[in-house]
Short mmCIF file of C-alpha atoms and ligand atoms in Angstrom, two decimals:
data_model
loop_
_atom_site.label_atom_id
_atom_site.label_comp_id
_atom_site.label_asym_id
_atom_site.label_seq_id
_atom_site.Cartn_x
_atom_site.Cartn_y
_atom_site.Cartn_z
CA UNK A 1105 80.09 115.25 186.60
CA UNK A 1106 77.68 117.91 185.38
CA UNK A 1107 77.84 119.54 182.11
CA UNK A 1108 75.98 122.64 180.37
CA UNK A 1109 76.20 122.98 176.83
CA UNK A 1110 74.90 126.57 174.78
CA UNK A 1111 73.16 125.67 171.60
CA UNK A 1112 70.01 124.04 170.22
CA UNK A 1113 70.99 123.08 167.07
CA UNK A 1114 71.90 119.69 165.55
CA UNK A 1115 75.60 120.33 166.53
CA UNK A 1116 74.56 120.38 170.04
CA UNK A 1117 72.83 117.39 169.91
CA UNK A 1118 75.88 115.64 168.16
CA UNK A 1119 78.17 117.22 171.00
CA UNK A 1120 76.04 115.78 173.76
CA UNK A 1121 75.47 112.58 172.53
CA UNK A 1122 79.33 111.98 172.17
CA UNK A 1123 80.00 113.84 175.72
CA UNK A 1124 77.41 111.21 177.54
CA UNK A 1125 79.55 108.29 176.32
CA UNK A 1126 82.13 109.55 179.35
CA UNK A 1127 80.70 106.98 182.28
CA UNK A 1128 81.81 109.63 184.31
CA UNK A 1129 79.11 112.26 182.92
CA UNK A 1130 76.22 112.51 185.04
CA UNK A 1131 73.97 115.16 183.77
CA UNK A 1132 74.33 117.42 180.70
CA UNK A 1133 71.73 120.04 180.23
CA UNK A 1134 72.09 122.02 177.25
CA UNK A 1135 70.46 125.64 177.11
CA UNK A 1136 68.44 125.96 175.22
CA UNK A 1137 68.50 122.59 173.48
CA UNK A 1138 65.39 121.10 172.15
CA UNK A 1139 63.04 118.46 173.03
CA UNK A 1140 64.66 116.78 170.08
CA UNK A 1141 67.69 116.11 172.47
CA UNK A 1142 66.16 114.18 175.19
CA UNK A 1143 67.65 110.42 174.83
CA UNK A 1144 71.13 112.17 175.30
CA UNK A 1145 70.38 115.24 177.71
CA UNK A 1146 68.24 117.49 179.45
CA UNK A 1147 67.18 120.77 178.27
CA UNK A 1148 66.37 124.32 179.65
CA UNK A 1149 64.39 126.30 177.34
CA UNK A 1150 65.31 129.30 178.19
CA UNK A 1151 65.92 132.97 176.26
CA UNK A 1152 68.57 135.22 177.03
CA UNK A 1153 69.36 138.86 176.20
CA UNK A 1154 72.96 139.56 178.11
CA UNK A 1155 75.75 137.52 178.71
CA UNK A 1156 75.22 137.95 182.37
CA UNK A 1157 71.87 136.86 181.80
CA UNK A 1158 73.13 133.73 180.21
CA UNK A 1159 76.35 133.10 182.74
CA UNK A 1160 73.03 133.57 186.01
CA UNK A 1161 71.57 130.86 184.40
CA UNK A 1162 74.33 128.54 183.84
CA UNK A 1163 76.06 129.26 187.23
CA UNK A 1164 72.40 128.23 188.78
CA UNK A 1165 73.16 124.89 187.13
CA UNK A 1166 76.53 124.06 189.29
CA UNK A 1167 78.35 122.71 186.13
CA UNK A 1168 81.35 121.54 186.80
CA UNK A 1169 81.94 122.03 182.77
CA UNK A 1170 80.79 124.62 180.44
CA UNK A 1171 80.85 124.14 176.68
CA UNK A 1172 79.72 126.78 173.93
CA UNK A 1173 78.28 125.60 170.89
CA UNK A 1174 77.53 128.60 168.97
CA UNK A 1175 79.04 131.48 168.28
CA UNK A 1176 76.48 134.68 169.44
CA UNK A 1177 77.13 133.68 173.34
CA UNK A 1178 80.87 134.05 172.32
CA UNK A 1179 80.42 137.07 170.79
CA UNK A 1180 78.70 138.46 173.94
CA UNK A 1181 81.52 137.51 175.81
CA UNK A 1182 80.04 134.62 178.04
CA UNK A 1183 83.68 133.16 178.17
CA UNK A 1184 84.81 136.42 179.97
CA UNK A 1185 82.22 136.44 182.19
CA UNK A 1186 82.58 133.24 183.22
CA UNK A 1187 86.23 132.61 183.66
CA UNK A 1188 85.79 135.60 186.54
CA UNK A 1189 83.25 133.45 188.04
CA UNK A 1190 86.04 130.69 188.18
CA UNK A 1191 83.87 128.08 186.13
CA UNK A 1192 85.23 126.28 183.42
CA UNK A 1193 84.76 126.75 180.41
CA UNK A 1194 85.27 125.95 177.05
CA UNK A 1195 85.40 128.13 174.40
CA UNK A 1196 87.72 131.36 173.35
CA UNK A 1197 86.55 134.79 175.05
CA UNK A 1198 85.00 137.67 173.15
CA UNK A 1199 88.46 139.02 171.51
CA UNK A 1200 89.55 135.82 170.35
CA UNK A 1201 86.24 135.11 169.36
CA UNK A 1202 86.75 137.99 166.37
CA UNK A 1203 88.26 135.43 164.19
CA UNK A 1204 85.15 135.19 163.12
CA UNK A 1205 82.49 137.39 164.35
CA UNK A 1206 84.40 140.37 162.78
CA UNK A 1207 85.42 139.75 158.68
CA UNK A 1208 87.45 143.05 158.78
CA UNK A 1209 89.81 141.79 162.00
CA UNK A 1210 90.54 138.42 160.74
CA UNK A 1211 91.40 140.11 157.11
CA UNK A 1212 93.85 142.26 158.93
CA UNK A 1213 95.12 139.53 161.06
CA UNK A 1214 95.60 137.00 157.55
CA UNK A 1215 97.55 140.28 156.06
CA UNK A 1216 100.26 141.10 159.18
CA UNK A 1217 100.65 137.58 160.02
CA UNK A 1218 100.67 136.50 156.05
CA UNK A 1219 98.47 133.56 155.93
CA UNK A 1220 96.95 132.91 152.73
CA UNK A 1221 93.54 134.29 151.54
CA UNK A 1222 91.83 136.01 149.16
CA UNK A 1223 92.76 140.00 149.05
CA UNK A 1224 90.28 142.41 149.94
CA UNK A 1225 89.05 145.22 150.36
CA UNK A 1226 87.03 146.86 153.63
CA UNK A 1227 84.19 149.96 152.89
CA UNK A 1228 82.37 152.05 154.77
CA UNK A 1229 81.35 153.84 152.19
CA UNK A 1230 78.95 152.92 149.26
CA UNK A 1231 80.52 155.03 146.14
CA UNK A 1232 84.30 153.81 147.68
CA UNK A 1233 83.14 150.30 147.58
CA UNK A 1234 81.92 150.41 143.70
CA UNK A 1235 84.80 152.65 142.67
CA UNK A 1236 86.85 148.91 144.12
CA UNK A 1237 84.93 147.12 142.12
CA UNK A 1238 86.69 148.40 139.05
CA UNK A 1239 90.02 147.22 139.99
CA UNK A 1240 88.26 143.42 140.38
CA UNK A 1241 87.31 140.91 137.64
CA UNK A 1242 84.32 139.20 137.92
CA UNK A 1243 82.69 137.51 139.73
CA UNK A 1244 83.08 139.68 142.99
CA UNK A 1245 82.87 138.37 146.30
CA UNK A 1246 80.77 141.30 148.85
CA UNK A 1247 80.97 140.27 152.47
CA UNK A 1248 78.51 141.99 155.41
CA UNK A 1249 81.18 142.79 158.32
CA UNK A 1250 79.76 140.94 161.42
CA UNK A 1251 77.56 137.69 162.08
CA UNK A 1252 75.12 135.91 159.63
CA UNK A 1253 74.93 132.75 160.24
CA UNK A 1254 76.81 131.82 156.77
CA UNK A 1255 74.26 134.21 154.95
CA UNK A 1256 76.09 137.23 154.56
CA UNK A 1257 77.90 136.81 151.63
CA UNK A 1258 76.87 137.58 147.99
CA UNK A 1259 79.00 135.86 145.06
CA UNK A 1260 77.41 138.86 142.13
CA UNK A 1261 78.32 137.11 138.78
CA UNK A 1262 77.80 140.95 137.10
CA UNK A 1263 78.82 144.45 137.98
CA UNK A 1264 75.48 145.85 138.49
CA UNK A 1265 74.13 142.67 140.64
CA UNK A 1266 77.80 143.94 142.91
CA UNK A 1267 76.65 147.13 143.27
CA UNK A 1268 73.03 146.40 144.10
CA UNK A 1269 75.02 143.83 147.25
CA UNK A 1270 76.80 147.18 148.07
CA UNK A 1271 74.16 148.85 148.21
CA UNK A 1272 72.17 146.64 150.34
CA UNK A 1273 74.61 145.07 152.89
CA UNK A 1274 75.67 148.96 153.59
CA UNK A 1275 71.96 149.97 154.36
CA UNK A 1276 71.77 147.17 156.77
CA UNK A 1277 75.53 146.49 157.85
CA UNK A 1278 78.04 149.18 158.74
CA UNK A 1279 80.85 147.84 157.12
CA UNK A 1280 81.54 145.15 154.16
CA UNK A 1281 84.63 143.27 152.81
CA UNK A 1282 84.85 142.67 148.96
CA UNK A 1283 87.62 140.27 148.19
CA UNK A 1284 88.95 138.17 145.09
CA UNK A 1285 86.95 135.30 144.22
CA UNK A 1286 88.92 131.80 144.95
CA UNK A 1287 88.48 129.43 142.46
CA UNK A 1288 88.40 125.47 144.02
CA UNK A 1289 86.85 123.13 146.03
CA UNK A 1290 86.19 123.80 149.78
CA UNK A 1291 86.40 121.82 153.32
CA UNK A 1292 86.76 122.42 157.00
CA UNK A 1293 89.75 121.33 159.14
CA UNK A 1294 88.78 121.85 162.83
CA UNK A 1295 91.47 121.84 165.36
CA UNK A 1296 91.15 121.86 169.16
CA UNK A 1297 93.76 124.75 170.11
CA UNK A 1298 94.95 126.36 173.52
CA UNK A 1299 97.62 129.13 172.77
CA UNK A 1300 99.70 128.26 170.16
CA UNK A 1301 98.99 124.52 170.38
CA UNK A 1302 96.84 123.27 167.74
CA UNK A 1303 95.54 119.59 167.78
CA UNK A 1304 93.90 119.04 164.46
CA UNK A 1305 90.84 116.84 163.44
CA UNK A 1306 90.15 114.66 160.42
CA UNK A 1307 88.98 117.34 157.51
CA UNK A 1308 85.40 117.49 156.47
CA UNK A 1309 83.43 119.01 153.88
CA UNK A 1310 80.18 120.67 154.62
CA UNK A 1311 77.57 121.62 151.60
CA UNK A 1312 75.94 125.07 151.47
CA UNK A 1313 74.21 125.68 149.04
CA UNK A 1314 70.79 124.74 149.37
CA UNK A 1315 70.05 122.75 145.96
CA UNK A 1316 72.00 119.75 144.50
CA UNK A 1317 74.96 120.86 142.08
CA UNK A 1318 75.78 123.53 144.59
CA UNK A 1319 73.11 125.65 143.01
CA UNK A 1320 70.19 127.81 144.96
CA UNK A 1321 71.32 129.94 147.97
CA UNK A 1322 73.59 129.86 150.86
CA UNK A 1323 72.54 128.27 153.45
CA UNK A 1324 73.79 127.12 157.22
CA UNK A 1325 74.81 123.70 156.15
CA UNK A 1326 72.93 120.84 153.78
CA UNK A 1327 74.82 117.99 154.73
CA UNK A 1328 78.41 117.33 155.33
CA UNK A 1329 80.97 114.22 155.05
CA UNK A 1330 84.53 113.03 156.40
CA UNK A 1331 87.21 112.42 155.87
CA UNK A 1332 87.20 114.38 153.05
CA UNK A 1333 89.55 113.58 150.64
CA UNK A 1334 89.98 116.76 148.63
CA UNK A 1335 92.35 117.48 151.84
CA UNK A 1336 95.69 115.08 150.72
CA UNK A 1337 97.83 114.74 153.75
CA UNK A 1338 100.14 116.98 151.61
CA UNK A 1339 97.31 119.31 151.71
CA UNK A 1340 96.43 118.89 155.39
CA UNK A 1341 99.76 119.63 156.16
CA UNK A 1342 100.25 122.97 154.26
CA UNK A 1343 96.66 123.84 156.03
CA UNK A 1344 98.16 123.40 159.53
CA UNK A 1345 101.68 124.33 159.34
CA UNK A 1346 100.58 127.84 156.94
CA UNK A 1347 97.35 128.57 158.29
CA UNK A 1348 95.99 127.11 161.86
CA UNK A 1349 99.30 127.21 163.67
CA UNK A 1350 100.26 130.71 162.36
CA UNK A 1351 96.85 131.91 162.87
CA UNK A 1352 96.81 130.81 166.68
CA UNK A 1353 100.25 132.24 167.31
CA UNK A 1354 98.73 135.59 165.84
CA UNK A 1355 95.85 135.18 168.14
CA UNK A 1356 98.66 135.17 171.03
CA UNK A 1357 100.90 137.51 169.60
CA UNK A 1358 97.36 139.94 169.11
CA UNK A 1359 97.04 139.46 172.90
CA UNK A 1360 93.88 137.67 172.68
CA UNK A 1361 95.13 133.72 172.91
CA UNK A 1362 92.46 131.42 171.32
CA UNK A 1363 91.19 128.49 173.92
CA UNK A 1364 88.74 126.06 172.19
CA UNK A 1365 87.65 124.44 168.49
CA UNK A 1366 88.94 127.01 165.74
CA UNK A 1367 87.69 126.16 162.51
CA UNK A 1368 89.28 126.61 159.48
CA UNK A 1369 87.12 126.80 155.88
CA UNK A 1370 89.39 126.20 153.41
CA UNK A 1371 89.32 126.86 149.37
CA UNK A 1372 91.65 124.33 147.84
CA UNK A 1373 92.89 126.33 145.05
CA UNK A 1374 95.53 125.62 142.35
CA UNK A 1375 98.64 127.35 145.10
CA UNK A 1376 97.27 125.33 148.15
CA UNK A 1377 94.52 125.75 150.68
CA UNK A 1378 93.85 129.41 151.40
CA UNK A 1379 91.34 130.48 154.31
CA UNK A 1380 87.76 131.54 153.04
CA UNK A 1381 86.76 132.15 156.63
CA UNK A 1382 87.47 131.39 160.27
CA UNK A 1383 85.03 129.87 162.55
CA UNK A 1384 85.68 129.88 166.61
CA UNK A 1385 83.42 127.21 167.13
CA UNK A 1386 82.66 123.74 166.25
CA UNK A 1387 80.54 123.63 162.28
CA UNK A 1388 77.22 122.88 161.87
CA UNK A 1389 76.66 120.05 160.28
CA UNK A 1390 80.42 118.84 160.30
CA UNK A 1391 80.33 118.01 164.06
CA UNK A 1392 77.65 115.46 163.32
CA UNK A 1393 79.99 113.95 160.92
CA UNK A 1394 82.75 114.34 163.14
CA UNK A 1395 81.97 113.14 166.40
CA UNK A 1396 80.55 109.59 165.48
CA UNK A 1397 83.90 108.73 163.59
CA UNK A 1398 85.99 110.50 167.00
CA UNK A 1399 87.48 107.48 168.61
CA UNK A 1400 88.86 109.58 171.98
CA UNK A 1401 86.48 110.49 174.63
CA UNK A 1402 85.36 114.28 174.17
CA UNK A 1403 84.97 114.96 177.54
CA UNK A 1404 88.54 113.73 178.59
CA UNK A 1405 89.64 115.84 175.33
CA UNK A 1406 87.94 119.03 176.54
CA UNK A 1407 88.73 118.75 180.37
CA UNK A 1408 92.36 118.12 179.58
CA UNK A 1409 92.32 121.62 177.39
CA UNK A 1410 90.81 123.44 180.25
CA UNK A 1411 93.61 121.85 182.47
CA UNK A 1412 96.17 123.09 180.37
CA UNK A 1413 97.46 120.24 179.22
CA UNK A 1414 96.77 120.11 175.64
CA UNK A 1415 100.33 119.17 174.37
CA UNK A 1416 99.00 115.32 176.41
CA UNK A 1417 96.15 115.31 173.62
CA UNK A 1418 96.16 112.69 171.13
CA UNK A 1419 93.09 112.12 168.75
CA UNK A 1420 92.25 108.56 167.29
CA UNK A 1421 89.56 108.21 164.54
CA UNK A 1422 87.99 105.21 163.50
CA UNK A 1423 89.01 103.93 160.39
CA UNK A 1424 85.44 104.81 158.28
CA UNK A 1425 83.22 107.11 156.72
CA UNK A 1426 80.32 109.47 157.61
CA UNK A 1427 77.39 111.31 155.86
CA UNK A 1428 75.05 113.34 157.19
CA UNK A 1429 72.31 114.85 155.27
CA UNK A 1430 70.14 117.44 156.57
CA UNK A 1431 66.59 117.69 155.91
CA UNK A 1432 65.01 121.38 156.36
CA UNK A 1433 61.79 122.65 156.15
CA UNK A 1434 59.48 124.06 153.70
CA UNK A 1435 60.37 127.82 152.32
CA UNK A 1436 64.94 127.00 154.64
CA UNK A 1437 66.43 129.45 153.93
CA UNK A 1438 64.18 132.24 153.56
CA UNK A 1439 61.91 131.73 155.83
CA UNK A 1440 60.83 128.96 158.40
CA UNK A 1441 57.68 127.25 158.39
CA UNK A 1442 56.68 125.17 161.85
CA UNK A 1443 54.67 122.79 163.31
CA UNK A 1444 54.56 119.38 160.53
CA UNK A 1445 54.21 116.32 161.65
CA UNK A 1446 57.61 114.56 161.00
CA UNK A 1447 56.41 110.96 160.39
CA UNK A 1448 58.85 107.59 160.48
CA UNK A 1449 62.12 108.65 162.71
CA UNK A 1450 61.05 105.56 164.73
CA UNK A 1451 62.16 103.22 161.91
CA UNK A 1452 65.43 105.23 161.28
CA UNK A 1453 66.32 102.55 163.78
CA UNK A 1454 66.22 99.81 161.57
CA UNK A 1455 68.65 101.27 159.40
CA UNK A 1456 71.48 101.68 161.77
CA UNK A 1457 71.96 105.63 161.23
CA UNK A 1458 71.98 108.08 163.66
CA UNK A 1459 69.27 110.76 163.63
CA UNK A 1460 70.66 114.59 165.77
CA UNK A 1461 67.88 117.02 165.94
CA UNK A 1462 68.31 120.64 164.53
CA UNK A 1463 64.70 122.28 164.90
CA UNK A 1464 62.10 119.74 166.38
CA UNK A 1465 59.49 119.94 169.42
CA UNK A 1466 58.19 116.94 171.05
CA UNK A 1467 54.32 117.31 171.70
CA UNK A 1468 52.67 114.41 172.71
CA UNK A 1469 54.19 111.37 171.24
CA UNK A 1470 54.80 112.90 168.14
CA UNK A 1471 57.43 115.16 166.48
CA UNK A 1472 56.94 118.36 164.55
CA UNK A 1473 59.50 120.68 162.97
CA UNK A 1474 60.52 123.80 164.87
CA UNK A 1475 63.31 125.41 162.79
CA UNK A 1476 64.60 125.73 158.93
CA UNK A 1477 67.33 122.64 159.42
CA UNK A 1478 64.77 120.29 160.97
CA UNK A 1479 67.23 116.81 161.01
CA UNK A 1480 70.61 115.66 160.84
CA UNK A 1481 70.43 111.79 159.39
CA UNK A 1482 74.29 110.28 159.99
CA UNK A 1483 75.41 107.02 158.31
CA UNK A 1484 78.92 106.18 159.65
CA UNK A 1485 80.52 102.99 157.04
CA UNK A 1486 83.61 101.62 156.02
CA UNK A 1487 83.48 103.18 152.87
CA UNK A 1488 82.18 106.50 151.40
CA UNK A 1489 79.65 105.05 149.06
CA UNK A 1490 77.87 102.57 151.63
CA UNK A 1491 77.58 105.57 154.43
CA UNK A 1492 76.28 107.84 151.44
CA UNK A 1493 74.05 105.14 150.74
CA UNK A 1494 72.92 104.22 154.29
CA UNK A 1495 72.43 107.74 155.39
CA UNK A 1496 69.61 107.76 152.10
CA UNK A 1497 68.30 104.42 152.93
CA UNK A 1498 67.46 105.91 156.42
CA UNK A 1499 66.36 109.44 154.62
CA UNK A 1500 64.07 107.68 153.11
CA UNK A 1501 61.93 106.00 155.83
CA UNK A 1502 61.87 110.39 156.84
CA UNK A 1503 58.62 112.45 155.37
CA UNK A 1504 57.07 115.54 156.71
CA UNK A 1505 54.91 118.21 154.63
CA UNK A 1506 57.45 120.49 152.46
CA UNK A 1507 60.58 118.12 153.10
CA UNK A 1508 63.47 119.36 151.77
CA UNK A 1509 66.85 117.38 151.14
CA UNK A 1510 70.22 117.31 149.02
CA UNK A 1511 70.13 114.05 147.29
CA UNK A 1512 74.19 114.53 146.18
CA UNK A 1513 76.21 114.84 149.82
CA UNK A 1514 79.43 113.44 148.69
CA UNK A 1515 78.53 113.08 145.37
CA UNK A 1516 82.37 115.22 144.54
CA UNK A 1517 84.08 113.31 146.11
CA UNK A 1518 82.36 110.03 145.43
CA UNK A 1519 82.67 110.35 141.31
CA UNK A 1520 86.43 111.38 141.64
CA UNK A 1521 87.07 108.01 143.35
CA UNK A 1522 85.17 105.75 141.23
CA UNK A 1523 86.56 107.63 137.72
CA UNK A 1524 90.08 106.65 139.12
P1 AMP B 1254 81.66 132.74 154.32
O1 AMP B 1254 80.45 133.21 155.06
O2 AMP B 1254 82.79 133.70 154.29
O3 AMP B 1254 82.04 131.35 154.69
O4 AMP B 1254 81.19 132.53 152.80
C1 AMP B 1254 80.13 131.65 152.46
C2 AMP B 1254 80.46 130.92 151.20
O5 AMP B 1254 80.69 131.82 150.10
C3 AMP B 1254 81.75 130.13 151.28
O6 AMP B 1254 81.56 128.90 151.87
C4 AMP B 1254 82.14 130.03 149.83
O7 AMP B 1254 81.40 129.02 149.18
C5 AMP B 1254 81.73 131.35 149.28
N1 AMP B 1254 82.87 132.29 149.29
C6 AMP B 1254 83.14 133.18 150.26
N2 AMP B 1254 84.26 133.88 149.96
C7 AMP B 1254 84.71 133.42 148.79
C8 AMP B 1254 85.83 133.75 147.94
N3 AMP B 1254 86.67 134.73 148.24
N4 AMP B 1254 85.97 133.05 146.80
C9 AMP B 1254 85.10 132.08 146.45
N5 AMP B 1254 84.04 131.74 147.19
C10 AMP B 1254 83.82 132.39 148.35
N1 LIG B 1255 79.29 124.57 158.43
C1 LIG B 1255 79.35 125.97 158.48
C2 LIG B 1255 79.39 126.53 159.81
O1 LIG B 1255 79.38 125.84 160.81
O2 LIG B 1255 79.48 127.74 159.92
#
């Protein structure tokens, strides 16, 4: 069996390492991968500017399965394009893919189908937008309408640092969402789902911001852990029966059925997990925390959704704990410097972690960086503490020029437990 997988980030590399465990996967080739990926898979670096472009080049690879790893191919509508070629394919189409490339259609969608968020607010209009702000109390939550790679949001701790996010997300956006700030602790629940059917994962919790303490900017991801235990099965519960079942049954009721991995980020907040935002893809990083502690075979998983048959699905996880801590480049998130020598992944080995490339080119014999999130280091234990610890311990034998890291991925969760 043949598979192409869209995507070149670490999740991609996670995805295809766990697909190539299936003895009955021949060839993956993910476009446009990295040269990062190549123990695991082939890859076609390749740029695209259509969705047709993108479906000519995937068709010329014969797959006999098509996974999407990010979301702009989605948004493009590669899904559409090719379920009329008759190739499968895995991932939702363009209009279910709004549950997250559009802020303003899944608010609407949370309100009719009353599944709990945050209230908000949607402007087109500058003076409207700061006229809102004086029904809110502080701090204020301003949103940029469409895709930004987890970016586009600005938490303004004052009035006039609100109206300056107004200001600036209108000149560049056409639309923003300002919403009530939720006060809690947050985590991901990822579900495979086909219609109304909605096959949960184990809950993870990723780590945005880029410095330790959650301070510094937003970022794509700094590291990520699971289970996470800020989800209770009570609270795992209330998460899927209140907001990923009812939220794929609006997708179907909307006329735009979701097929693939909808992910859920939560805010656990005093009432019970509310919905900060919808995903229609597999996260990056919690897929490399996820996949190395997913017992079932992905593939089967995946082909048995595109079958139909996802009411036969039933997930086993092994019985540990995984940290991954991303290391990113000098200047992440601003802006992306290239081309250091990353020095010591070769005894990473020694230390029994797993290392999934996010930016790196392979140039003779040696790695360099080639993106802001450079590495994904993975420790999988029986415990929280020793896979925190190993996924350091293997950090550590890591260096390149302008290295930066998190040094407190799972640190939350790890000083609840061991106050108790
Ligand atoms: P988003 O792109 O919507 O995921 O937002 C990025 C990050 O901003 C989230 O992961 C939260 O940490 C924070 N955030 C977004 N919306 C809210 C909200 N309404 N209340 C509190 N924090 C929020
Ligand atoms: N972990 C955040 C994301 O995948 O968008």
């Amino acid at each position: 069996m043949k598979i192409v997988l869209v995507g070149g980030g670490g999740r991609e590399h996670a995805l295809a390492w766990k697909l190539a465990q299936n003895k009955r996967v021949e060839e993956i080739v993910v476009i446009p991968g990295s040269s990062g990926m190549i123990e695991v898979a082939e890859y076609l670096p390749v740029e695209w500017d259509t969705a047709e472009e993108l479906a000519d080049i995937i068709c010329s690879q014969q797959p006999d399965l098509v996974i999407i790893g990010n979301e702009a191919p989605l948004e493009a509508g590669i899904v559409d394009i090719l379920q009329e070629r008759k190739v499968t394919v895995f991932g939702p189409t363009k209009a279910a893919a709004r549950i997250e490339t559009s802020k303003s259609f899944a608010k609407h969608l949370f309100t009719k189908y009353r599944i709990p968020t945050a209230s908000y607010g949607v402007f087109i209009d500058p003076e409207e937008a700061i006229r809102f702000l004086e029904v809110q109390t502080a701090p204020y939550v301003i949103k940029a309408d469409g895709l930004a790679a987890g970016k586009g949001v600005v938490i303004a701790a004052t009035r006039e640092e609100a109206e300056q996010a107004i200001i600036q997300l209108l000149k560049t956006g056409e639309r923003i969402v300002i919403e009530e700030f939720m006060e809690g602790e947050e985590a991901s629940l990822l579900a495979f789902v086909d219609g109304e059917t909605v096959v949960p994962m184990i809950a993870a919790q990723d780590h945005k911001r880029l410095l330790d303490d959650d301070a510094g900017p937003n970022t794509g991801g700094m590291g990520a852990y699971a289970p996470a235990a800020v989800v209770t099965p009570e609270i795992y519960e209330q998460a899927v029966e209140t907001i990923l079942k009812p939220t794929a049954a609006a997708l179907v009721r909307e006329g735009c059925p979701f097929r693939g991995v909808l992910y859920a980020g939560l805010m656990i907040t005093a009432e019970g997990p509310k919905v900060v935002e919808f995903n229609c893809r597999f996260g990056d990083p919690e897929t490399q925390v996820l996949m190395p502690l997913l017992d079932s075979d992905l593939t089967d998983v995946i082909l048995q959704i595109c079958r139909g048959e996802i009411a036969e699905v039933e997930l086993s996880w092994l019985q540990a704990h995984a940290v991954c801590v991303v290391l990113a480049s000098f200047g992440y998130p601003r802006q992306t410097y290239t081309g250091d020598v990353i020095r010591g992944l070769m005894d990473v080995a020694r230390r029994d972690a797993l290392v999934f490339h996010a930016g790196t080119r392979y140039i003779d014999g040696k790695y360099y960086t080639d993106g802001g999130r450079v590495l994904n280091v993975v420790a999988v234990r029986p415990n929280l503490r020793a896979a925190k610890d190993a996924a350091y311990a293997a950090v550590s034998e890591i260096s390149f020029d302008g290295m930066q890291y998190r040094t407190d991925i799972a640190d939350k969760e790890l000083k609840k437990s061991e106050e108790k």
